[in-house]
One Martini backbone bead per residue (centre of mass of N, CA, C, O) as a GRO file, in nm:
protein
  139
    1MET     BB    1  -0.616  -0.372  -0.074
    2ARG     BB    2  -0.668  -0.164   0.172
    3HIS     BB    3  -0.668   0.198   0.226
    4THR     BB    4  -0.534   0.188   0.530
    5PHE     BB    5  -0.474   0.307   0.884
    6THR     BB    6  -0.400   0.125   1.135
    7LYS     BB    7  -0.328   0.069   1.460
    8ALA     BB    8  -0.105  -0.155   1.404
    9GLU     BB    9   0.068   0.059   1.215
   10ARG     BB   10   0.134   0.216   1.463
   11LEU     BB   11   0.390   0.395   1.620
   12LYS     BB   12   0.405   0.409   1.999
   13SER     BB   13   0.659   0.304   2.122
   14ARG     BB   14   0.908   0.447   2.295
   15LYS     BB   15   1.115   0.222   2.286
   16LEU     BB   16   1.109   0.181   1.974
   17ILE     BB   17   1.168   0.470   1.890
   18GLY     BB   18   1.445   0.483   2.028
   19ALA     BB   19   1.566   0.243   1.867
   20VAL     BB   20   1.546   0.366   1.589
   21PHE     BB   21   1.732   0.613   1.645
   22ALA     BB   22   1.977   0.438   1.747
   23GLY     BB   23   2.026   0.272   1.477
   24ARG     BB   24   2.074   0.464   1.216
   25GLN     BB   25   1.875   0.381   0.983
   26SER     BB   26   1.863   0.517   0.642
   27VAL     BB   27   1.653   0.688   0.403
   28THR     BB   28   1.651   0.909   0.107
   29ALA     BB   29   1.386   1.143  -0.028
   30TRP     BB   30   1.346   1.429  -0.104
   31PRO     BB   31   1.189   1.536   0.201
   32ILE     BB   32   1.247   1.229   0.287
   33ARG     BB   33   1.300   1.031   0.590
   34LEU     BB   34   1.385   0.692   0.670
   35VAL     BB   35   1.369   0.544   0.981
   36TRP     BB   36   1.498   0.216   1.074
   37LEU     BB   37   1.386  -0.116   1.209
   38ALA     BB   38   1.424  -0.434   1.284
   39ARG     BB   39   1.219  -0.636   1.425
   40PRO     BB   40   1.169  -0.850   1.643
   41ALA     BB   41   1.017  -1.148   1.617
   42GLU     BB   42   0.821  -1.133   1.865
   43GLU     BB   43   0.699  -0.859   1.779
   44GLY     BB   44   0.614  -0.934   1.486
   45GLU     BB   45   0.403  -1.156   1.577
   46ALA     BB   46   0.211  -0.971   1.745
   47SER     BB   47   0.199  -0.816   1.484
   48GLU     BB   48   0.022  -0.785   1.175
   49ALA     BB   49   0.220  -0.570   1.086
   50PRO     BB   50   0.500  -0.523   0.884
   51VAL     BB   51   0.456  -0.206   0.950
   52GLN     BB   52   0.562   0.049   1.164
   53VAL     BB   53   0.446   0.397   1.191
   54ALA     BB   54   0.586   0.731   1.202
   55PHE     BB   55   0.548   1.093   1.231
   56ALA     BB   56   0.776   1.379   1.152
   57VAL     BB   57   0.787   1.741   1.227
   58PRO     BB   58   0.991   1.987   1.274
   59ARG     BB   59   0.987   2.287   1.443
   60LYS     BB   60   1.245   2.409   1.321
   61HIS     BB   61   1.114   2.419   1.022
   62LEU     BB   62   0.803   2.437   1.138
   63ARG     BB   63   0.645   2.658   1.344
   64LYS     BB   64   0.362   2.587   1.258
   65ALA     BB   65   0.118   2.366   1.340
   66VAL     BB   66  -0.046   2.373   1.082
   67ASP     BB   67   0.189   2.287   0.897
   68ARG     BB   68   0.267   2.024   1.035
   69ASN     BB   69  -0.012   1.888   1.007
   70ARG     BB   70  -0.030   1.898   0.700
   71VAL     BB   71   0.220   1.728   0.643
   72LYS     BB   72   0.135   1.476   0.803
   73ARG     BB   73  -0.115   1.423   0.633
   74ARG     BB   74   0.040   1.381   0.365
   75LEU     BB   75   0.218   1.150   0.460
   76ARG     BB   76  -0.007   0.952   0.539
   77GLU     BB   77  -0.139   0.941   0.260
   78ALA     BB   78   0.104   0.835   0.102
   79TRP     BB   79   0.136   0.580   0.267
   80ARG     BB   80  -0.151   0.459   0.235
   81LEU     BB   81  -0.140   0.441  -0.089
   82HIS     BB   82   0.172   0.276  -0.094
   83LYS     BB   83   0.207   0.028   0.107
   84HIS     BB   84   0.140  -0.222  -0.071
   85GLU     BB   85   0.409  -0.217  -0.227
   86LEU     BB   86   0.588  -0.265   0.016
   87TYR     BB   87   0.462  -0.530   0.118
   88ARG     BB   88   0.507  -0.693  -0.140
   89ALA     BB   89   0.818  -0.665  -0.152
   90MET     BB   90   0.871  -0.790   0.128
   91ALA     BB   91   0.742  -1.068   0.072
   92ARG     BB   92   0.919  -1.149  -0.170
   93ARG     BB   93   1.201  -1.104   0.012
   94GLY     BB   94   1.165  -1.171   0.325
   95CYS     BB   95   1.114  -0.957   0.534
   96ARG     BB   96   1.122  -0.810   0.817
   97PRO     BB   97   0.986  -0.642   1.042
   98LEU     BB   98   0.910  -0.288   1.079
   99ALA     BB   99   1.037   0.025   1.201
  100VAL     BB  100   0.908   0.356   1.120
  101ILE     BB  101   1.032   0.691   1.049
  102VAL     BB  102   0.891   0.987   0.925
  103LEU     BB  103   1.079   1.250   0.785
  104TYR     BB  104   1.075   1.602   0.751
  105SER     BB  105   1.313   1.837   0.572
  106ALA     BB  106   1.171   2.073   0.492
  107ARG     BB  107   1.116   2.443   0.521
  108GLU     BB  108   0.845   2.382   0.366
  109VAL     BB  109   0.541   2.358   0.222
  110LEU     BB  110   0.464   2.102   0.020
  111PRO     BB  111   0.326   1.965  -0.231
  112TRP     BB  112   0.181   1.673  -0.316
  113GLN     BB  113   0.347   1.643  -0.592
  114GLN     BB  114   0.618   1.599  -0.408
  115ILE     BB  115   0.553   1.393  -0.181
  116GLU     BB  116   0.458   1.133  -0.320
  117PRO     BB  117   0.716   1.056  -0.492
  118ALA     BB  118   0.906   1.053  -0.247
  119MET     BB  119   0.771   0.818  -0.099
  120VAL     BB  120   0.812   0.605  -0.316
  121ARG     BB  121   1.121   0.620  -0.323
  122ALA     BB  122   1.167   0.559  -0.022
  123MET     BB  123   1.034   0.278  -0.020
  124LYS     BB  124   1.224   0.145  -0.223
  125ARG     BB  125   1.481   0.193  -0.054
  126LEU     BB  126   1.389   0.040   0.194
  127VAL     BB  127   1.370  -0.239   0.073
  128GLY     BB  128   1.662  -0.258  -0.018
  129ALA     BB  129   1.796  -0.214   0.263
  130ALA     BB  130   1.640  -0.414   0.450
  131CYS     BB  131   1.675  -0.675   0.273
  132ARG     BB  132   1.980  -0.671   0.253
  133GLN     BB  133   2.031  -0.701   0.555
  134ASN     BB  134   1.872  -0.962   0.585
  135ASP     BB  135   2.055  -1.128   0.393
  136ASP     BB  136   2.320  -1.088   0.554
  137ASN     BB  137   2.216  -1.230   0.822
  138ARG     BB  138   2.172  -1.520   0.695
  139GLN     BB  139   2.489  -1.577   0.608
   0.00000   0.00000   0.00000
């Protein structure tokens, strides 16, 4: 799998972003919180990406735009490098397509060496939570 972050993988729909936050399903691996929603089947079929993702860094925590942009860049990079593991685990367990928002909760810019392992942990927890809910809905 190529380590790219394609347009189809970006979560841009305001309606879907609002639905993700309204759903209130999340997993946390400090300093990262993944808020997610299983996409409806018809939307999932229209998009070829198993997960659509958006990134957010609150201005309340990091006042300078330069810092927020740096953190978002690091979050995107961590996602891009490790998404194939998430996709593979979702395919194995038969999970529905997801819409995910990655939130950064630290109050300072953390180094890459802390962000990357946190993203991996958060992705593993996401697969566990999302696929478990998917299994519950099937029964």
